[in-house]
Coordinates of C-alpha atoms and ligand atoms in Angstrom, one line a residue:
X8 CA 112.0 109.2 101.1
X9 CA 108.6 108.0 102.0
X10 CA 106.1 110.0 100.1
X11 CA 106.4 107.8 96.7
X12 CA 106.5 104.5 98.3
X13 CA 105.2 102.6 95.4
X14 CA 107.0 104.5 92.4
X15 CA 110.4 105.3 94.1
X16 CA 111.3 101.5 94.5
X17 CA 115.0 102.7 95.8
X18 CA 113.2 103.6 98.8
X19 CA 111.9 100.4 100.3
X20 CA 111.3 97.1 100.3
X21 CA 108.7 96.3 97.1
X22 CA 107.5 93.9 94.7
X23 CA 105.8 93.4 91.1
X24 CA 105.0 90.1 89.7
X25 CA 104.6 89.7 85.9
X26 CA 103.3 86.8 84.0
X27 CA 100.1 84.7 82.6
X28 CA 98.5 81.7 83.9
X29 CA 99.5 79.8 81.0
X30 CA 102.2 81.4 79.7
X31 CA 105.9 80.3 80.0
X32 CA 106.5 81.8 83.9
X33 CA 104.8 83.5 86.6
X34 CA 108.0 86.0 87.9
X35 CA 108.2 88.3 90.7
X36 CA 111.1 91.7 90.9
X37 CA 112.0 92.5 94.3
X38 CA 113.7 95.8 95.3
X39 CA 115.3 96.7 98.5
X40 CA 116.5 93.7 99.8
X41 CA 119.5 94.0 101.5
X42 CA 123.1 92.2 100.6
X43 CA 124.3 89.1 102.7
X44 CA 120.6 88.1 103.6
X45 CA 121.0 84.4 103.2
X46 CA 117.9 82.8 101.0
X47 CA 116.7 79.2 102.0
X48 CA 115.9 77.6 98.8
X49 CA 114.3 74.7 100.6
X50 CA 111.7 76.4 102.5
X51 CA 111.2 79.2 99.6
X52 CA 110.1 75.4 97.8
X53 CA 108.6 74.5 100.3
X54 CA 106.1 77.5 100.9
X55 CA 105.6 76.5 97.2
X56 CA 104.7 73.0 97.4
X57 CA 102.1 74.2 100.2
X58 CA 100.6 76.6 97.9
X59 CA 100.1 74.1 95.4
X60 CA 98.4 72.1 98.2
X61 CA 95.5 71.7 100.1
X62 CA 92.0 69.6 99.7
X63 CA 90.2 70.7 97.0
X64 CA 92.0 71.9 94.2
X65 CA 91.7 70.7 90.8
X66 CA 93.4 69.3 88.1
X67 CA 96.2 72.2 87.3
X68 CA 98.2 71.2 90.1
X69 CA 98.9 67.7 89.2
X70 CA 100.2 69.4 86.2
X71 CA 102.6 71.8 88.2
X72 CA 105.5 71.1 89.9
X73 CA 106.5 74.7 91.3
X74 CA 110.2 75.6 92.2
X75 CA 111.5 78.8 92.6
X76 CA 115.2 80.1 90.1
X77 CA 116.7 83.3 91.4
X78 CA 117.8 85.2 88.0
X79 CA 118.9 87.8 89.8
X80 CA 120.7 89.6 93.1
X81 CA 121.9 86.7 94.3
X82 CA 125.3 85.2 94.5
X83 CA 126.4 81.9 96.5
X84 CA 122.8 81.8 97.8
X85 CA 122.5 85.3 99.5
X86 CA 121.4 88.7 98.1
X87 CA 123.8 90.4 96.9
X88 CA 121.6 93.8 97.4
X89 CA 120.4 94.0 93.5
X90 CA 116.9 93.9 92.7
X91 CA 116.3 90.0 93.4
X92 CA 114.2 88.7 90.4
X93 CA 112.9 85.4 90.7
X94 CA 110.6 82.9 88.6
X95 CA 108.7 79.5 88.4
X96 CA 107.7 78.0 85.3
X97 CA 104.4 76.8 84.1
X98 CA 104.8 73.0 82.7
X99 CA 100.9 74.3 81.2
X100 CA 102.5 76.6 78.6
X101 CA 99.8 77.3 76.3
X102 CA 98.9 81.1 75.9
X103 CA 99.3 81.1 72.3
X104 CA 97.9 77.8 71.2
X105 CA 93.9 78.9 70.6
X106 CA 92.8 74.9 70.1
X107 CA 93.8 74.3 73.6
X108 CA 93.1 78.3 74.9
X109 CA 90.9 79.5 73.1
X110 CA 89.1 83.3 73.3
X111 CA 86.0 83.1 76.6
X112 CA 83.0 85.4 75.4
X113 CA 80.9 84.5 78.1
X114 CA 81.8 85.9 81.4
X115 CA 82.6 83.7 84.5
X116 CA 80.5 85.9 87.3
X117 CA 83.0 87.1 90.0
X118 CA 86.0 86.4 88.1
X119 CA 88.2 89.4 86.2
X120 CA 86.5 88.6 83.2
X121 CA 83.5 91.2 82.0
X122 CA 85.2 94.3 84.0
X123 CA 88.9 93.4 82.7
X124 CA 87.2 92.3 78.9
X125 CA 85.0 96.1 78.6
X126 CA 87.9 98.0 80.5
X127 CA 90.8 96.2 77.5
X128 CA 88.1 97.2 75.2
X129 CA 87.8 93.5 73.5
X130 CA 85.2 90.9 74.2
X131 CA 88.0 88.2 74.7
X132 CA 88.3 87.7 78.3
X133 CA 91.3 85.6 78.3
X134 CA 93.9 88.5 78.2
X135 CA 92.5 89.7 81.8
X136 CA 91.6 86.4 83.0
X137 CA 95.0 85.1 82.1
X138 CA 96.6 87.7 84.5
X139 CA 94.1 87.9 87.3
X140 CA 94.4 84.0 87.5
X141 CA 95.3 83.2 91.2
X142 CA 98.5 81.1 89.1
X143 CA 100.0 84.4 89.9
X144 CA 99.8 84.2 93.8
X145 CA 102.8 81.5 92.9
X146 CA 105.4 84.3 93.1
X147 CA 104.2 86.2 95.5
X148 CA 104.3 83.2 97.2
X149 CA 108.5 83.0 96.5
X150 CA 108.5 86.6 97.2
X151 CA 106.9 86.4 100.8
X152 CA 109.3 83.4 101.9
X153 CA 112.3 85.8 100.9
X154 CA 110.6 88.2 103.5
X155 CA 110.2 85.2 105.8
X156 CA 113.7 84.5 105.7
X157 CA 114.8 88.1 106.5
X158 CA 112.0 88.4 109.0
X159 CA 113.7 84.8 110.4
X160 CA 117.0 86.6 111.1
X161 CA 115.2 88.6 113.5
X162 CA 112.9 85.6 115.3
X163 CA 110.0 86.8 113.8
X164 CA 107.3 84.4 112.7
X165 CA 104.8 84.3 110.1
X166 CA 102.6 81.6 110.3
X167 CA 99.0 81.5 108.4
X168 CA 95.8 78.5 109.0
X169 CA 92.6 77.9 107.8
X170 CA 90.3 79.0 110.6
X171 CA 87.3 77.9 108.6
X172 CA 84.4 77.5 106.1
X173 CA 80.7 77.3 106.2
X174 CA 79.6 76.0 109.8
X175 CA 82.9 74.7 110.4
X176 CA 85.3 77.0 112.0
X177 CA 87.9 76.4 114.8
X178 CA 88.2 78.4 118.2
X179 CA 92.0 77.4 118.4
X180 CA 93.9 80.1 120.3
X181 CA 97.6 80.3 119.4
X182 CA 100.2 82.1 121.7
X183 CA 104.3 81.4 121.3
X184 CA 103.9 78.4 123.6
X185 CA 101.9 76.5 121.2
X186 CA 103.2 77.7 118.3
X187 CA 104.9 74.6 117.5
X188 CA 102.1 72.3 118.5
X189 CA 99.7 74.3 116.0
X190 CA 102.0 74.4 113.7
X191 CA 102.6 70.5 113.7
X192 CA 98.5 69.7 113.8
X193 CA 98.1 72.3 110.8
X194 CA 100.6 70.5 108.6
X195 CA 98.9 67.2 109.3
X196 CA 95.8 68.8 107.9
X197 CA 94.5 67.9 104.3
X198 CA 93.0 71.9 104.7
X199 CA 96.1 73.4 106.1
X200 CA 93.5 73.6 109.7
X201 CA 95.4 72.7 112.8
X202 CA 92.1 71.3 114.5
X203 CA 91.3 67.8 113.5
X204 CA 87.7 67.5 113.9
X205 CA 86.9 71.0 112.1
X206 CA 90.0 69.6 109.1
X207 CA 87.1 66.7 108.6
X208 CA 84.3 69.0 108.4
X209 CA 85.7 71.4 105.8
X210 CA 87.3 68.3 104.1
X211 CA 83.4 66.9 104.1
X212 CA 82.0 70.3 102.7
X213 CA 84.1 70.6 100.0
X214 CA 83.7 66.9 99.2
X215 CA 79.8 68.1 99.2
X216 CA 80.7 71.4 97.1
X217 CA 82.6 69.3 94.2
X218 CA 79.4 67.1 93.9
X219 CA 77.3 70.0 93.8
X220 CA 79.2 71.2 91.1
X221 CA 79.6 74.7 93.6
X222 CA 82.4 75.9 95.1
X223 CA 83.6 77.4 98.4
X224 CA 85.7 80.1 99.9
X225 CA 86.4 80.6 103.8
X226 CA 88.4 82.1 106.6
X227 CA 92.2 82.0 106.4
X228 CA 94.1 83.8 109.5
X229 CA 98.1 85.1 110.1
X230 CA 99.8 85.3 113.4
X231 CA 103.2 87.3 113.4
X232 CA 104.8 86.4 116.6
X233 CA 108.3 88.5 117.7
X234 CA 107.4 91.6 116.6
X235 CA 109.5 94.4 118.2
X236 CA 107.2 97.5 119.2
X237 CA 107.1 100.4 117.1
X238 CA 107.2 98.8 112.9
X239 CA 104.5 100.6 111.0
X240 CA 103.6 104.5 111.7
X241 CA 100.8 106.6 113.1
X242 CA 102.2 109.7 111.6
X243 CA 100.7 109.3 107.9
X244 CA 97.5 107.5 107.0
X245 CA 100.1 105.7 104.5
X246 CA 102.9 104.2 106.8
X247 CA 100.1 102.5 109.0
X248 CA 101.0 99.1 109.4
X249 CA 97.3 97.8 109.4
X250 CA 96.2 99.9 106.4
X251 CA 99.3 98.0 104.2
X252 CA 98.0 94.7 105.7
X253 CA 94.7 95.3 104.9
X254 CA 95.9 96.4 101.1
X255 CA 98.2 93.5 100.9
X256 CA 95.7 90.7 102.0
X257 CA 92.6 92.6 99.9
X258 CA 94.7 92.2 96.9
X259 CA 94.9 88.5 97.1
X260 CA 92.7 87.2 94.4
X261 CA 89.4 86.2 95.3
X262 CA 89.4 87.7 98.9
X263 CA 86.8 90.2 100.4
X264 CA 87.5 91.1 104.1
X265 CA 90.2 91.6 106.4
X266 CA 89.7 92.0 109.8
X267 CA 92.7 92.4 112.4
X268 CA 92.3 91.0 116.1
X269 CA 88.8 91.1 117.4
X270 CA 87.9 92.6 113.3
X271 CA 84.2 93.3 112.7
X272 CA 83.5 91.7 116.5
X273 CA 84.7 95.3 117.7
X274 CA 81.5 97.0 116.9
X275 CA 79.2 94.3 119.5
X276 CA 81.4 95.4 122.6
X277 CA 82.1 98.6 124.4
X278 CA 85.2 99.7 125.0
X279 CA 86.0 98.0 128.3
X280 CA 85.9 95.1 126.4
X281 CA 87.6 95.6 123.5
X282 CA 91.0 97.9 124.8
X283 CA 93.6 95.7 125.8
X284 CA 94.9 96.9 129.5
X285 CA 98.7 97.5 129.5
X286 CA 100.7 95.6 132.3
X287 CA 104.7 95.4 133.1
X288 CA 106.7 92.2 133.6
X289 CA 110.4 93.3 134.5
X290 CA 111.6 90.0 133.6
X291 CA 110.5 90.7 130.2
X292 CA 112.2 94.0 129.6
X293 CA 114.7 92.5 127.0
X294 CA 111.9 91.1 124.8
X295 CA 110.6 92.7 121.4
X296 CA 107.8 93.5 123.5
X297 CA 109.8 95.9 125.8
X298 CA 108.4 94.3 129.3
X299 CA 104.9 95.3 128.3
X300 CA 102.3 92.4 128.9
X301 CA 98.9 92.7 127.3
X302 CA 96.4 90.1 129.4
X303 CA 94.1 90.2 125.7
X304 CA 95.2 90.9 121.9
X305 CA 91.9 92.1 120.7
X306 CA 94.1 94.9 119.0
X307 CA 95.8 92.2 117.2
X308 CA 99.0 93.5 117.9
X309 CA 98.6 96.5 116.2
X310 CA 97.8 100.2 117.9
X311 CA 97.9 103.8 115.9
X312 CA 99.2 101.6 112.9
X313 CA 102.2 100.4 114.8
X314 CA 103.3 97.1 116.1
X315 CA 102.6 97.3 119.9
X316 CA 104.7 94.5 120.9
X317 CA 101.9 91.6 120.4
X318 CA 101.5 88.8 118.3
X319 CA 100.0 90.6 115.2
X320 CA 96.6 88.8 113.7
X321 CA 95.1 89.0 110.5
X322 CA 92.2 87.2 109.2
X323 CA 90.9 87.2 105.4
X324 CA 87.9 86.5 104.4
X325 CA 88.2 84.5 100.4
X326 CA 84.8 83.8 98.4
X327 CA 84.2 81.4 96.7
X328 CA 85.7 80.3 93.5
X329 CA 84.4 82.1 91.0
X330 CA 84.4 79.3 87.9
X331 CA 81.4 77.2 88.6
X332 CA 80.9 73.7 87.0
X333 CA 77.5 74.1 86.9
X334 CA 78.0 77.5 85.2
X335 CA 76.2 80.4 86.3
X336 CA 73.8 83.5 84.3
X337 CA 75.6 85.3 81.9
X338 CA 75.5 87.2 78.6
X339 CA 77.6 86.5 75.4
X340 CA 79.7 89.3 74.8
X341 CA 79.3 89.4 71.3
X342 CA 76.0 88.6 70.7
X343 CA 74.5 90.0 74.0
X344 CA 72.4 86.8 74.3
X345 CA 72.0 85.2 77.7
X346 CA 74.3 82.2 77.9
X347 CA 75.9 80.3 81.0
X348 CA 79.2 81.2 81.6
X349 CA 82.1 79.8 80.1
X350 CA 83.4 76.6 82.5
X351 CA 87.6 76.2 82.8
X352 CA 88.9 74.0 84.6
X353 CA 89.4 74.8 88.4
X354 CA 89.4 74.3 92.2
X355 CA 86.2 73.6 94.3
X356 CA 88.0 75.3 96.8
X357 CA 91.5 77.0 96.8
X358 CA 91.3 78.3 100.7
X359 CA 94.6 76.5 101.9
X360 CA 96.4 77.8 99.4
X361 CA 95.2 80.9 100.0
X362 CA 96.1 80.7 103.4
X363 CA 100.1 80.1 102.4
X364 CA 99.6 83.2 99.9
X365 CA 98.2 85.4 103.3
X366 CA 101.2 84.4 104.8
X367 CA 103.5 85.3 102.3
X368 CA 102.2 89.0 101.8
X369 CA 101.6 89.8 104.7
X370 CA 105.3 88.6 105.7
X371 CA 106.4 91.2 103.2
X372 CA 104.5 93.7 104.8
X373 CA 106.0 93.4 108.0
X374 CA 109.6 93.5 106.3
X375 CA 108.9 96.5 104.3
X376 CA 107.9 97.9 108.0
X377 CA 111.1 96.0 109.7
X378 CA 113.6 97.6 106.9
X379 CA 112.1 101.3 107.1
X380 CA 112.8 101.5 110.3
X381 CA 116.1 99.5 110.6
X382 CA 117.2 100.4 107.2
X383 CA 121.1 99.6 105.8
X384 CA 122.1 98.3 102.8
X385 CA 123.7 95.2 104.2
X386 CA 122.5 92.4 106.7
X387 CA 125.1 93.5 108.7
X388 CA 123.8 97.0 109.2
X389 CA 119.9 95.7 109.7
X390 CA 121.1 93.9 112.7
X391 CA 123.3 96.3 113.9
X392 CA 120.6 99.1 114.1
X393 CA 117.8 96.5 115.4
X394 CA 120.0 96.0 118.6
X395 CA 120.7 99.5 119.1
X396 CA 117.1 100.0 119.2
X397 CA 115.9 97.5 121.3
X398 CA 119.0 98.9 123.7
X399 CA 117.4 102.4 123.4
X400 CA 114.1 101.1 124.2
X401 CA 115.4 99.2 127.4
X402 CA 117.2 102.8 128.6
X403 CA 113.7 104.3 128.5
X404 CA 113.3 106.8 129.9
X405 CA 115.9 108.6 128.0
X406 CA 115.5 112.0 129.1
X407 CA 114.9 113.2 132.5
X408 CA 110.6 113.0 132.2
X409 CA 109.4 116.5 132.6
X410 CA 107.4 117.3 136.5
X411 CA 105.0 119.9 136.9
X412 CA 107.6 121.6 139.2
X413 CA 109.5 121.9 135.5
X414 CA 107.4 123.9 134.1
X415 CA 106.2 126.4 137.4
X416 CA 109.9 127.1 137.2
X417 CA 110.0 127.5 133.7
X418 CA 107.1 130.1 133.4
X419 CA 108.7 132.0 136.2
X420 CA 111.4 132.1 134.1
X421 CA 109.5 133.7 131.5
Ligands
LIG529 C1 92.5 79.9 88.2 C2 92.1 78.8 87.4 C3 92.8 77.5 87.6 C4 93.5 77.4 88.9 C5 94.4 78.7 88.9 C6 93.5 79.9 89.2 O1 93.8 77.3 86.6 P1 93.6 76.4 85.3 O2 92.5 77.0 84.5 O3 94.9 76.3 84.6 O4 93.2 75.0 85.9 O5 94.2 76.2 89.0 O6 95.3 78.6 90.0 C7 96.6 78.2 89.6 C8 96.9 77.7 88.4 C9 97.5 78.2 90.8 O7 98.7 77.7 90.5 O8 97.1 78.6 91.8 C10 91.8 81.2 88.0 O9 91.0 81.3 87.0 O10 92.0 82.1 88.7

């Protein structure tokens, strides 16, 4: 059932998205959800309204007014366990009108457009620069607040923040406790940053950026708090939980790294002081995390490619934009001459929407994890097999642990 994970979309839990940056819709086809989840429109709008968001993005989003329609797999507001197809329009529906979208022969630098342009064999880049458009990040976006309402059910939280740009970068620490706090200082922010002194600097460089014609990118970083130990695998390179996060996050436009927990800082410490020490708390036994208390989270919740029972942490690195207002070197592709590249209009800097993107996939990850091992075609089944495993893990030890003396006794057998 596993090995064709991406072509055997009975399976598991998967998406596709479909659709142009100008063209009628940006849509999203999700398989694998099971029936009676119930979908909350508002926040699925919501998540939407905060993609379209943040300091620094340009002219396109005055133009948009995103809201999701379920055309599909669901009935009276819940799934009703067929494929759940969803859209948003675009109010800038142009693709076909070449006054107003016309062919690009110079390629932005950084942006789809020479790979996508040579590899489509034309020297038109819009075709591939229509589709790579982050526009398309809109569904996903829909998609991963589906996710984050299954995930809900469950009390587990997905919650993404710009940690920085430039020389502006906050040390905020989040744990459940201040969850709420965080959460309430990051939607204050202009830049989706729940620090207010580090919000103004960002706001400041980007201000800076748009001047200088330039643009920026940045740090955006994902917590996933009430994780139960155990989603994800360490039995095939493929079912890893970090390895799909990394995949997930990488394959937002525009972004570079991804780092989980302590991430690239791993390789400037030994390993006292990067391991996270395993402790027991009794009073926690009934918790996701099984009783087990990790003093640090360097790990970022994650161990073998499973969830270990922390707070999971994922940080993506985004460039910069890659349309420039000042242009940058290029070639025309028909003529081969050096030209700037073509300018279309775009954001100085799209990092806090990126940041609501990261938390959308990587809230789809963790369901595609939570349903593989839970499984069931209905709510009602999901929840039924999530208690009985966090049941099981409370009876641990289920077998009588094998001694030495066992195995004397069983040689002398022998
Ligand atoms: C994008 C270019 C801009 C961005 C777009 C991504 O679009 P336009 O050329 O229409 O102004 O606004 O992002 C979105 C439309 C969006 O909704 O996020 C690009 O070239 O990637």
């Amino acid at each position: 059932m596993q090995q064709n994970r991406y072509h055997a979309p009975m399976a598991t839990l998967t998406y596709h998205t479909a659709g142009e940056s100008h063209g009628p819709a940006v849509t999203c086809l999700i398989y694998g959800m099971p029936a009676g989840l119930v979908l909350d429109i508002q926040f699925i709008n919501s998540e939407l309204t905060r993609r379209q968001g943040g300091y620094g993005r340009g002219g396109r989003q005055k133009i948009e007014n995103d809201k999701v329609t379920f055309i599909g797999g669901v009935r009276l507001g819940k799934t009703t366990g067929g494929p759940v197809a969803l859209q948003i329009p675009n109010k800038d529906n142009r693709l076909d009108d070449l006054k107003r979208t016309p062919p690009v022969y110079r390629p932005r630098p950084g942006h789809a457009d020479l790979a996508g342009s040579v590899k489509w064999l034309t020297t038109d880049c819009r075709n591939s620069l229509e589709r790579a458009s982050a526009r398309e990040t809109a569904a996903r976006t829909a998609a991963g607040a589906v996710a984050q309402c299954l995930l809900g059910e469950f009390g587990i939280e997905t919650f993404g923040f710009v940690r920085g740009l430039l020389d502006a970068n906050t040390d905020i620490q989040l744990n459940e406790n201040n969850l709420l706090e965080v959460k309430h200082a990051r939607n204050q922010s202009e830049v989706y940053c729940p620090d207010e002194s580090t919000s103004k600097k960002i706001i400041a460089h980007i201000r800076q950026a748009k001047i200088d014609k330039d643009t920026l990118g940045g740090l955006a970083e994902v917590h996933v708090f009430g994780c139960p130990i155990g989603l994800g695998s360490c039995a095939h390179w493929d079912e890893k939980l970090d390895a799909r996060l990394a995949f997930a996050v990488m394959s937002i436009q525009a972004f570079k790294a991804v780092e989980i927990g302590l991430g690239k800082e791993c390789a400037t410490r030994p390993g006292s002081q990067v391991q996270d020490p395993i402790e027991y708390d009794e009073s926690k036994r009934g918790q996701p995390s099984a009783g087990f208390v990790r003093p640090s989270n360097n790990a970022g919740g994650l161990e073998g490619g499973m969830t270990n029972g922390q707070p999971i942490v994922v940080r993506g690195t985004m460039k910069p934009i890659s349309t420039l207002l000042q242009g940058m070197p290029s070639v025309d592709l028909n003529t081969k001459q050096a030209e700037q590249s073509t300018y279309e209009r775009s954001d100085v800097c799209a990092l806090p929407a990126a940041s609501v993107v990261m938390q959308g996939v990587v809230a789809l990850e963790v369901a595609r994890a939570f349903l593989e091992k839970f499984g069931g075609d209905t709510m009602h089944e999901l929840h039924a097999n999530y208690e009985n495993y966090l049941a099981m893990v409370q009876r641990l030890p289920l077998e009588k642990p094998i001694e030495a003396g066992d195995l004397e006794a069983d040689q002398t057998e022998a």
